[in-house]
Short mmCIF file of C-alpha atoms and ligand atoms in Angstrom, two decimals:
data_model
loop_
_atom_site.label_atom_id
_atom_site.label_comp_id
_atom_site.label_asym_id
_atom_site.label_seq_id
_atom_site.Cartn_x
_atom_site.Cartn_y
_atom_site.Cartn_z
CA MET Q 1 -0.20 0.10 0.12
CA THR Q 2 1.29 3.73 -1.13
CA GLU Q 3 2.08 6.07 1.92
CA GLU Q 4 -1.00 7.92 0.66
CA PHE Q 5 -3.59 5.60 1.22
CA ARG Q 6 -1.92 3.91 4.65
CA MET Q 7 -2.63 7.56 6.06
CA ASN Q 8 -5.98 6.99 4.78
CA GLN Q 9 -6.75 4.20 7.16
CA ALA Q 10 -9.27 5.84 9.43
CA GLU Q 11 -11.08 6.98 5.96
CA ILE Q 12 -10.73 3.20 5.19
CA ASP Q 13 -12.23 1.90 8.39
CA ARG Q 14 -15.03 4.29 7.96
CA ALA Q 15 -15.88 3.20 4.00
CA VAL Q 16 -15.95 -0.21 5.03
CA GLU Q 17 -18.34 0.81 8.15
CA HIS Q 18 -20.49 2.63 5.71
CA PHE Q 19 -20.60 -0.34 3.52
CA ARG Q 20 -21.64 -2.52 6.05
CA SER Q 21 -24.30 -0.20 6.99
CA LEU Q 22 -25.73 -0.20 3.21
CA LEU Q 23 -25.99 -4.10 2.98
CA LYS Q 24 -27.36 -4.18 5.94
CA GLN Q 25 -30.26 -1.77 4.83
CA GLN Q 26 -30.53 -3.00 1.10
CA ILE Q 27 -31.00 -6.91 2.29
CA LEU Q 28 -33.50 -6.01 4.42
CA ARG Q 29 -35.19 -3.98 1.18
CA ALA Q 30 -34.68 -6.81 -0.60
CA GLU Q 31 -36.45 -8.84 1.83
CA ARG Q 32 -39.50 -6.56 1.93
CA LEU Q 33 -39.53 -6.26 -1.66
CA SER Q 34 -39.68 -10.54 -2.23
CA GLU Q 35 -42.37 -10.09 1.08
CA SER Q 36 -44.49 -7.71 -0.92
CA GLU Q 37 -45.03 -9.46 -4.29
CA THR Q 38 -48.87 -9.04 -4.62
CA ASP Q 39 -50.95 -6.57 -6.44
CA ARG Q 40 -52.39 -3.90 -3.75
CA GLY Q 41 -53.47 -2.17 -7.11
CA ASN Q 42 -56.21 0.05 -5.56
CA THR Q 43 -59.63 1.14 -6.68
CA PHE Q 44 -60.75 4.32 -5.11
CA PRO Q 45 -63.84 6.07 -4.50
CA LYS Q 46 -62.21 8.79 -5.58
CA THR Q 47 -59.33 9.92 -7.53
CA VAL Q 48 -56.81 12.92 -6.05
CA ILE Q 49 -54.70 13.85 -8.86
CA GLY Q 50 -51.61 15.73 -7.45
CA LEU Q 51 -50.02 18.50 -9.87
CA ILE Q 52 -46.74 19.48 -8.80
CA GLY Q 53 -45.30 22.28 -10.70
CA GLY Q 54 -41.51 21.99 -9.70
CA ASP Q 55 -38.84 23.94 -11.06
CA GLY Q 56 -37.74 25.89 -13.90
CA ILE Q 57 -40.35 25.79 -17.08
CA GLY Q 58 -42.24 23.32 -14.63
CA PRO Q 59 -45.13 25.56 -13.20
CA ILE Q 60 -45.67 27.02 -16.96
CA ILE Q 61 -46.16 23.71 -18.61
CA VAL Q 62 -48.08 22.02 -15.77
CA GLN Q 63 -50.29 25.09 -15.90
CA GLU Q 64 -51.40 24.02 -19.72
CA ALA Q 65 -51.87 20.49 -18.24
CA LYS Q 66 -54.14 21.67 -15.47
CA ARG Q 67 -56.59 23.85 -18.24
CA VAL Q 68 -56.85 20.10 -20.20
CA LEU Q 69 -57.51 18.45 -17.25
CA GLU Q 70 -59.91 20.84 -16.03
CA PHE Q 71 -61.66 20.69 -19.19
CA LEU Q 72 -61.66 16.75 -19.90
CA LEU Q 73 -62.77 16.27 -16.10
CA LYS Q 74 -65.15 18.89 -15.43
CA GLU Q 75 -67.77 15.97 -15.25
CA GLU Q 76 -65.91 14.27 -12.64
CA LEU Q 77 -64.68 17.70 -10.84
CA LYS Q 78 -68.28 18.32 -10.52
CA SER Q 79 -69.23 15.07 -8.95
CA GLY Q 80 -66.22 15.04 -6.73
CA SER Q 81 -65.35 11.64 -8.45
CA VAL Q 82 -61.72 13.23 -9.48
CA GLU Q 83 -60.23 15.82 -7.19
CA LEU Q 84 -57.24 18.37 -8.48
CA LYS Q 85 -54.76 19.14 -5.86
CA GLU Q 86 -51.89 21.76 -6.67
CA ILE Q 87 -48.82 20.79 -4.88
CA ASP Q 88 -46.33 23.79 -4.65
CA GLY Q 89 -43.63 23.00 -2.55
CA LEU Q 90 -41.58 20.77 -4.75
CA THR Q 91 -38.84 23.39 -5.44
CA ILE Q 92 -35.36 23.87 -5.49
CA GLU Q 93 -35.52 26.75 -2.74
CA ASN Q 94 -37.42 24.77 -0.60
CA ARG Q 95 -35.51 21.35 -0.71
CA ILE Q 96 -32.56 23.26 -0.28
CA ALA Q 97 -33.88 25.01 2.72
CA ALA Q 98 -35.47 21.93 4.22
CA GLY Q 99 -31.81 20.15 3.77
CA LYS Q 100 -34.00 17.22 2.18
CA ALA Q 101 -34.55 16.16 -1.37
CA ILE Q 102 -38.58 15.93 -0.29
CA PRO Q 103 -39.16 18.25 2.45
CA ASP Q 104 -41.69 16.37 5.25
CA ASP Q 105 -44.49 18.35 4.44
CA VAL Q 106 -44.51 18.02 0.31
CA LEU Q 107 -43.92 14.56 0.68
CA GLU Q 108 -47.20 13.87 3.02
CA ALA Q 109 -49.02 16.03 0.33
CA ILE Q 110 -48.33 13.91 -2.48
CA LYS Q 111 -48.55 10.98 -0.29
CA SER Q 112 -52.20 12.15 0.27
CA CYS Q 113 -53.04 11.89 -3.51
CA ASP Q 114 -53.34 8.85 -5.39
CA VAL Q 115 -51.99 9.95 -8.85
CA LEU Q 116 -49.55 12.53 -9.76
CA LEU Q 117 -48.70 15.14 -12.60
CA LYS Q 118 -45.27 16.52 -11.79
CA GLY Q 119 -43.35 19.19 -13.77
CA PRO Q 120 -39.73 18.67 -14.16
CA THR Q 121 -37.65 19.52 -10.79
CA THR Q 122 -33.45 20.56 -10.64
CA THR Q 123 -30.99 18.06 -9.62
CA PRO Q 124 -27.73 19.17 -8.94
CA SER Q 125 -24.76 17.81 -9.69
CA GLY Q 126 -22.18 16.61 -7.34
CA GLY Q 127 -22.90 17.24 -3.55
CA THR Q 128 -25.21 15.15 -1.42
CA MET Q 129 -28.62 16.40 -2.13
CA GLU Q 130 -30.41 13.52 -3.76
CA SER Q 131 -32.44 14.46 -6.84
CA ALA Q 132 -36.42 14.61 -6.09
CA ASN Q 133 -36.83 12.35 -8.91
CA VAL Q 134 -35.07 9.33 -7.41
CA THR Q 135 -36.47 9.94 -3.46
CA LEU Q 136 -40.39 10.19 -5.06
CA ARG Q 137 -39.90 7.13 -7.30
CA ARG Q 138 -38.19 5.63 -3.68
CA GLU Q 139 -40.54 6.76 -1.43
CA LEU Q 140 -43.63 5.75 -3.34
CA ASP Q 141 -42.14 2.75 -5.08
CA LEU Q 142 -42.76 3.36 -8.35
CA PHE Q 143 -40.65 0.47 -9.57
CA ALA Q 144 -41.81 0.82 -13.42
CA ASN Q 145 -40.52 3.90 -15.31
CA VAL Q 146 -42.77 3.16 -19.02
CA ARG Q 147 -41.99 5.52 -21.83
CA PRO Q 148 -43.47 5.05 -24.76
CA VAL Q 149 -42.00 6.50 -28.33
CA SER Q 150 -43.84 6.20 -31.97
CA VAL Q 151 -43.03 7.77 -35.18
CA SER Q 152 -45.39 6.10 -37.50
CA SER Q 153 -43.44 7.65 -40.61
CA LEU Q 154 -40.26 5.72 -39.93
CA GLY Q 155 -41.85 1.98 -38.58
CA ILE Q 156 -41.39 2.93 -34.88
CA ASP Q 157 -43.72 1.68 -32.06
CA TRP Q 158 -41.95 1.33 -29.08
CA THR Q 159 -42.24 0.98 -25.08
CA PHE Q 160 -39.74 0.94 -22.89
CA PHE Q 161 -39.77 -0.47 -19.48
CA ARG Q 162 -37.00 0.88 -17.35
CA GLU Q 163 -36.31 -0.28 -13.81
CA ASN Q 164 -37.21 2.49 -11.71
CA THR Q 165 -35.91 2.27 -8.09
CA GLU Q 166 -32.54 -0.18 -8.19
CA GLY Q 167 -29.29 -0.30 -10.74
CA GLU Q 168 -26.85 2.82 -9.69
CA TYR Q 169 -29.68 5.15 -8.60
CA THR Q 170 -30.24 3.28 -5.25
CA LEU Q 171 -26.85 4.20 -3.70
CA GLY Q 172 -26.48 7.33 -6.04
CA SER Q 173 -25.56 9.56 -3.39
CA LYS Q 174 -24.43 7.43 -1.09
CA GLY Q 175 -20.71 6.47 -2.86
CA ILE Q 176 -17.11 6.00 -0.83
CA ALA Q 177 -14.42 8.51 -1.53
CA ILE Q 178 -10.97 7.68 0.05
CA GLY Q 179 -9.17 11.00 -0.09
CA ASP Q 180 -8.69 12.85 -3.58
CA ALA Q 181 -7.68 9.51 -4.79
CA LEU Q 182 -10.41 6.95 -5.24
CA THR Q 183 -14.11 6.74 -5.79
CA MET Q 184 -16.45 4.13 -5.36
CA ASP Q 185 -20.32 4.05 -6.19
CA PHE Q 186 -22.55 1.14 -5.68
CA LYS Q 187 -24.97 -0.45 -7.89
CA VAL Q 188 -28.30 -2.50 -6.86
CA THR Q 189 -30.12 -5.41 -8.22
CA THR Q 190 -32.17 -7.56 -6.47
CA GLU Q 191 -34.17 -11.04 -7.51
CA ALA Q 192 -37.27 -9.48 -6.37
CA GLY Q 193 -36.95 -6.23 -7.90
CA THR Q 194 -36.26 -7.24 -11.59
CA ARG Q 195 -38.98 -9.83 -11.56
CA ARG Q 196 -41.45 -7.03 -11.17
CA ILE Q 197 -40.40 -4.92 -14.08
CA ALA Q 198 -40.03 -7.78 -16.23
CA ARG Q 199 -43.38 -8.99 -15.09
CA ALA Q 200 -44.77 -5.80 -15.61
CA ALA Q 201 -43.20 -5.46 -19.37
CA PHE Q 202 -44.13 -9.36 -20.71
CA ASP Q 203 -47.54 -8.29 -19.02
CA PHE Q 204 -47.81 -5.15 -21.12
CA ALA Q 205 -46.48 -7.22 -24.39
CA ARG Q 206 -48.96 -10.23 -23.76
CA LYS Q 207 -52.33 -7.55 -23.29
CA ASN Q 208 -51.21 -5.57 -26.09
CA GLY Q 209 -50.62 -8.25 -28.56
CA LYS Q 210 -46.71 -7.79 -28.95
CA ASN Q 211 -44.31 -10.33 -30.02
CA HIS Q 212 -41.44 -9.16 -29.20
CA VAL Q 213 -39.32 -8.12 -26.09
CA ALA Q 214 -35.73 -6.81 -25.88
CA VAL Q 215 -33.65 -7.16 -22.81
CA VAL Q 216 -30.86 -4.56 -22.39
CA THR Q 217 -27.75 -5.12 -20.13
CA LYS Q 218 -24.04 -4.94 -20.10
CA SER Q 219 -23.72 -8.53 -18.35
CA ASN Q 220 -20.60 -9.43 -20.14
CA ILE Q 221 -19.11 -6.55 -17.99
CA MET Q 222 -21.64 -5.61 -14.92
CA LYS Q 223 -21.26 -9.73 -14.31
CA LYS Q 224 -23.15 -9.65 -10.79
CA THR Q 225 -25.69 -7.15 -11.14
CA ASP Q 226 -26.67 -7.17 -15.06
CA GLY Q 227 -26.35 -10.89 -15.00
CA MET Q 228 -28.64 -11.28 -12.17
CA PHE Q 229 -31.15 -9.17 -14.47
CA SER Q 230 -30.65 -10.98 -17.58
CA ARG Q 231 -31.07 -14.69 -15.84
CA ILE Q 232 -34.79 -13.35 -13.94
CA CYS Q 233 -35.80 -11.81 -17.43
CA ARG Q 234 -34.89 -15.25 -19.02
CA GLU Q 235 -36.54 -16.84 -16.11
CA VAL Q 236 -39.86 -15.06 -16.61
CA ALA Q 237 -39.72 -14.62 -20.47
CA SER Q 238 -39.97 -18.93 -19.91
CA GLU Q 239 -43.80 -18.15 -18.60
CA TYR Q 240 -44.63 -16.01 -21.70
CA PRO Q 241 -43.69 -18.78 -24.64
CA GLU Q 242 -45.67 -17.32 -27.29
CA ILE Q 243 -43.24 -13.75 -27.00
CA GLU Q 244 -39.85 -14.36 -28.54
CA THR Q 245 -37.19 -12.54 -26.42
CA ASP Q 246 -33.82 -11.53 -27.25
CA GLU Q 247 -30.57 -9.96 -25.15
CA TYR Q 248 -28.48 -7.23 -26.43
CA TYR Q 249 -25.68 -5.22 -24.68
CA ILE Q 250 -26.58 -1.36 -24.53
CA ASP Q 251 -23.47 -0.21 -26.59
CA ILE Q 252 -24.54 -1.93 -29.50
CA MET Q 253 -28.48 -1.25 -28.58
CA THR Q 254 -27.69 2.53 -29.16
CA ALA Q 255 -26.75 1.88 -32.31
CA ASN Q 256 -29.60 -0.13 -33.23
CA LEU Q 257 -31.82 2.17 -32.30
CA ILE Q 258 -30.38 4.41 -35.40
CA ASN Q 259 -30.17 1.37 -37.52
CA PRO Q 260 -32.89 1.90 -40.03
CA GLU Q 261 -32.38 -1.88 -40.83
CA MET Q 262 -32.76 -3.33 -37.36
CA ARG Q 263 -34.59 -0.78 -35.26
CA ASN Q 264 -38.19 -1.61 -37.04
CA ARG Q 265 -37.93 -5.24 -35.44
CA PHE Q 266 -38.51 -3.98 -31.91
CA GLN Q 267 -41.47 -3.52 -29.63
CA VAL Q 268 -41.14 -3.62 -26.31
CA PHE Q 269 -37.83 -3.05 -24.07
CA LEU Q 270 -36.63 -4.32 -21.06
CA LEU Q 271 -34.45 -2.81 -19.06
CA PRO Q 272 -32.10 -1.70 -15.92
CA ASN Q 273 -32.69 1.97 -14.53
CA LEU Q 274 -29.18 3.94 -15.79
CA TYR Q 275 -29.33 2.13 -19.82
CA GLY Q 276 -33.30 2.90 -19.57
CA ASP Q 277 -32.28 6.73 -18.67
CA ILE Q 278 -29.72 6.70 -21.48
CA LEU Q 279 -31.73 4.91 -24.29
CA THR Q 280 -35.35 6.52 -23.92
CA ASP Q 281 -33.65 9.62 -24.23
CA GLU Q 282 -32.08 8.42 -28.11
CA ALA Q 283 -35.37 7.35 -28.56
CA ALA Q 284 -37.17 10.34 -27.88
CA GLN Q 285 -34.76 12.17 -29.78
CA LEU Q 286 -35.81 10.26 -33.11
CA GLN Q 287 -39.50 11.48 -31.92
CA GLY Q 288 -39.09 15.05 -32.46
CA GLY Q 289 -36.88 15.45 -29.10
CA VAL Q 290 -36.81 14.77 -25.52
CA GLY Q 291 -39.82 17.57 -25.08
CA THR Q 292 -42.38 15.98 -26.86
CA ALA Q 293 -42.24 12.20 -24.56
CA GLY Q 294 -43.68 11.71 -21.84
CA SER Q 295 -43.30 8.87 -19.08
CA ALA Q 296 -45.48 6.93 -16.64
CA ASN Q 297 -43.69 6.07 -13.19
CA LEU Q 298 -45.70 2.97 -11.86
CA GLY Q 299 -46.22 1.39 -8.55
CA THR Q 300 -48.56 -0.79 -7.05
CA ARG Q 301 -50.46 2.02 -4.69
CA TYR Q 302 -48.98 5.17 -6.75
CA ALA Q 303 -48.25 6.32 -10.05
CA MET Q 304 -46.83 9.68 -11.01
CA PHE Q 305 -46.70 10.80 -14.95
CA GLU Q 306 -43.98 13.41 -15.90
CA ALA Q 307 -42.53 15.14 -18.87
CA ILE Q 308 -38.71 13.80 -19.67
CA HIS Q 309 -36.82 16.62 -19.98
CA GLY Q 310 -35.58 18.59 -17.19
CA SER Q 311 -36.66 22.09 -16.00
CA ALA Q 312 -34.89 24.12 -19.02
CA PRO Q 313 -33.06 26.75 -16.58
CA ARG Q 314 -31.36 28.69 -19.57
CA LEU Q 315 -34.53 28.87 -21.04
CA ILE Q 316 -36.04 30.74 -17.80
CA GLU Q 317 -32.24 32.81 -17.50
CA GLN Q 318 -32.92 33.92 -21.17
CA GLY Q 319 -36.33 35.57 -20.10
CA LEU Q 320 -38.25 32.70 -22.48
CA GLY Q 321 -39.64 30.64 -19.95
CA SER Q 322 -43.43 31.34 -21.68
CA TYR Q 323 -42.13 30.08 -25.20
CA ALA Q 324 -41.31 25.93 -23.07
CA SER Q 325 -43.26 23.38 -25.02
CA PRO Q 326 -45.85 21.83 -23.19
CA GLN Q 327 -45.81 18.31 -25.53
CA SER Q 328 -44.02 15.82 -23.22
CA ILE Q 329 -46.49 16.67 -19.71
CA LEU Q 330 -49.68 16.68 -22.29
CA GLN Q 331 -47.73 13.29 -23.24
CA ALA Q 332 -47.70 12.09 -19.66
CA THR Q 333 -51.41 13.49 -19.32
CA VAL Q 334 -52.20 11.14 -22.02
CA MET Q 335 -50.71 8.56 -20.06
CA LEU Q 336 -52.46 9.25 -16.82
CA LEU Q 337 -55.70 9.73 -18.14
CA SER Q 338 -55.44 6.31 -19.50
CA HIS Q 339 -54.09 5.17 -16.22
CA ILE Q 340 -57.12 6.28 -14.15
CA GLY Q 341 -59.28 4.27 -16.47
CA MET Q 342 -60.32 7.29 -18.81
CA PRO Q 343 -58.94 5.32 -21.94
CA ASN Q 344 -61.60 7.57 -24.21
CA LYS Q 345 -60.44 11.08 -22.86
CA ALA Q 346 -56.92 10.09 -23.17
CA GLN Q 347 -57.44 8.75 -27.40
CA ARG Q 348 -59.21 12.55 -27.29
CA LEU Q 349 -56.25 14.71 -25.89
CA SER Q 350 -53.70 12.39 -27.49
CA GLU Q 351 -55.33 13.68 -30.98
CA GLY Q 352 -56.11 16.59 -29.70
CA LEU Q 353 -52.31 16.80 -29.12
CA LYS Q 354 -51.67 16.00 -32.82
CA ALA Q 355 -54.10 18.72 -34.40
CA ALA Q 356 -52.67 21.48 -32.05
CA ALA Q 357 -49.05 20.79 -33.01
CA ALA Q 358 -49.90 21.09 -36.63
CA LEU Q 359 -51.94 23.87 -35.95
CA CYS Q 360 -49.83 25.64 -34.10
CA PRO Q 361 -45.95 25.01 -34.03
CA ILE Q 362 -43.99 25.37 -30.80
CA ASP Q 363 -40.27 24.55 -30.32
CA GLY Q 364 -39.62 26.28 -27.11
CA THR Q 365 -38.05 29.27 -28.99
CA ALA Q 366 -39.48 32.78 -29.29
CA ALA Q 367 -39.81 31.98 -33.32
CA HIS Q 368 -42.70 30.31 -32.51
CA ALA Q 369 -45.70 29.74 -30.22
CA THR Q 370 -46.15 30.65 -26.74
CA CYS Q 371 -46.86 27.62 -23.90
CA ALA Q 372 -50.12 29.28 -23.36
CA GLU Q 373 -50.88 29.73 -26.72
CA PHE Q 374 -50.36 26.47 -27.51
CA GLY Q 375 -52.94 25.32 -24.55
CA ASP Q 376 -55.29 27.71 -26.45
CA ALA Q 377 -54.98 25.78 -29.70
CA LEU Q 378 -55.37 22.50 -27.97
CA LEU Q 379 -58.51 23.44 -26.08
CA LYS Q 380 -59.65 24.39 -29.10
CA CYS Q 381 -59.14 20.96 -30.88
CA LEU Q 382 -60.48 19.22 -27.77
CA LEU Q 383 -63.71 21.29 -28.45
CA ASP Q 384 -63.84 19.78 -31.87
CA ARG Q 385 -63.57 16.34 -31.09
C1 IPM H 1 -35.49 11.04 -16.17
C2 IPM H 1 -34.14 12.15 -15.89
C3 IPM H 1 -33.77 11.62 -13.98
C4 IPM H 1 -33.62 10.24 -14.34
C5 IPM H 1 -33.38 12.88 -13.30
C6 IPM H 1 -33.74 14.09 -13.48
C7 IPM H 1 -32.81 12.43 -12.21
O1 IPM H 1 -33.31 12.14 -16.55
O2 IPM H 1 -36.32 10.65 -15.40
O3 IPM H 1 -35.15 9.98 -17.27
O4 IPM H 1 -32.19 9.82 -14.44
O5 IPM H 1 -33.56 9.07 -14.06
MG1 MG H 2 -32.95 10.90 -17.92
#
């Protein structure tokens, strides 16, 4: 051992203790997961939809989604079977003041809802503050991140099932540093965590007449974690003999998505958290950019729907926040409506969005419509259908 590392013996001992305690916590979590496999799907007498503005352009785009929901759910809001609840406090300023990724009162308000529509929240890079997104996914146990991408002119109709609570994200803010010389982060994969996302993906494929699932890992390198992910996915796949399952490594899959010879064979993707994060941005770009894609975070008790882009601080700094495009959050609203058992309203919004995009081009710059103008055009299109 070099002098530098010998001098850090106390830090090494602390790191070993830290690792021991992480390991214990994760063993407990894995045990809880494997015990809670039963479906606790809820049928609510009333559905409370929480609207979380978030940071930057978030409140601007969520405002348009709110107008749309008020319009489409007019009857339900009147009869009280649906309630919209605005939750304002999930801002970077409040989170810094509370020294927490989600202040306690905000988390309590969020947990009093059934489904959530959430604008982007700022994730500070470095430091120890965990991302609000990651914390929410964990606190609400939103284990399936479902992201559809479709480009009919290219024959693309993909649905990504990204595992949403494990991998590099579980302990992403709990890594180890030994002085300035060495850093280590941890990646966590559990059997129960993998099994439930695999089931979600294969059930979706079966229910929607899809006959191909692509499992994406890097199990040749990440032998333990991705190795387990791949093994469990193969096990689950054997329960769905009508569905063909192939495994690809993440590197070649990033190439396949832009390979016209390959990409049309894909339907459903099943992947660990970080690969899903990266691949879905690439896929969304083929559809017109991350501003056009919505995302569903599903658990057994809660579900949260969000835009897949960030809070666009540069747009706000340039004073151009009012030009933010609400398309991604509105795609998420389509998914929300379908999730709460209103497929017809979801369809109406989805068609309305296509019509509004043709009528009122918007691209997040001052050259085109503002967010509110797009909202007006959309409401007009919705009235027509
Ligand atoms: C996403 C985002 C988040 C993620 C960030 C904001 C934490 O990129 O939803 O894809 O990494 O999952
Ligand atoms: Mg992402």
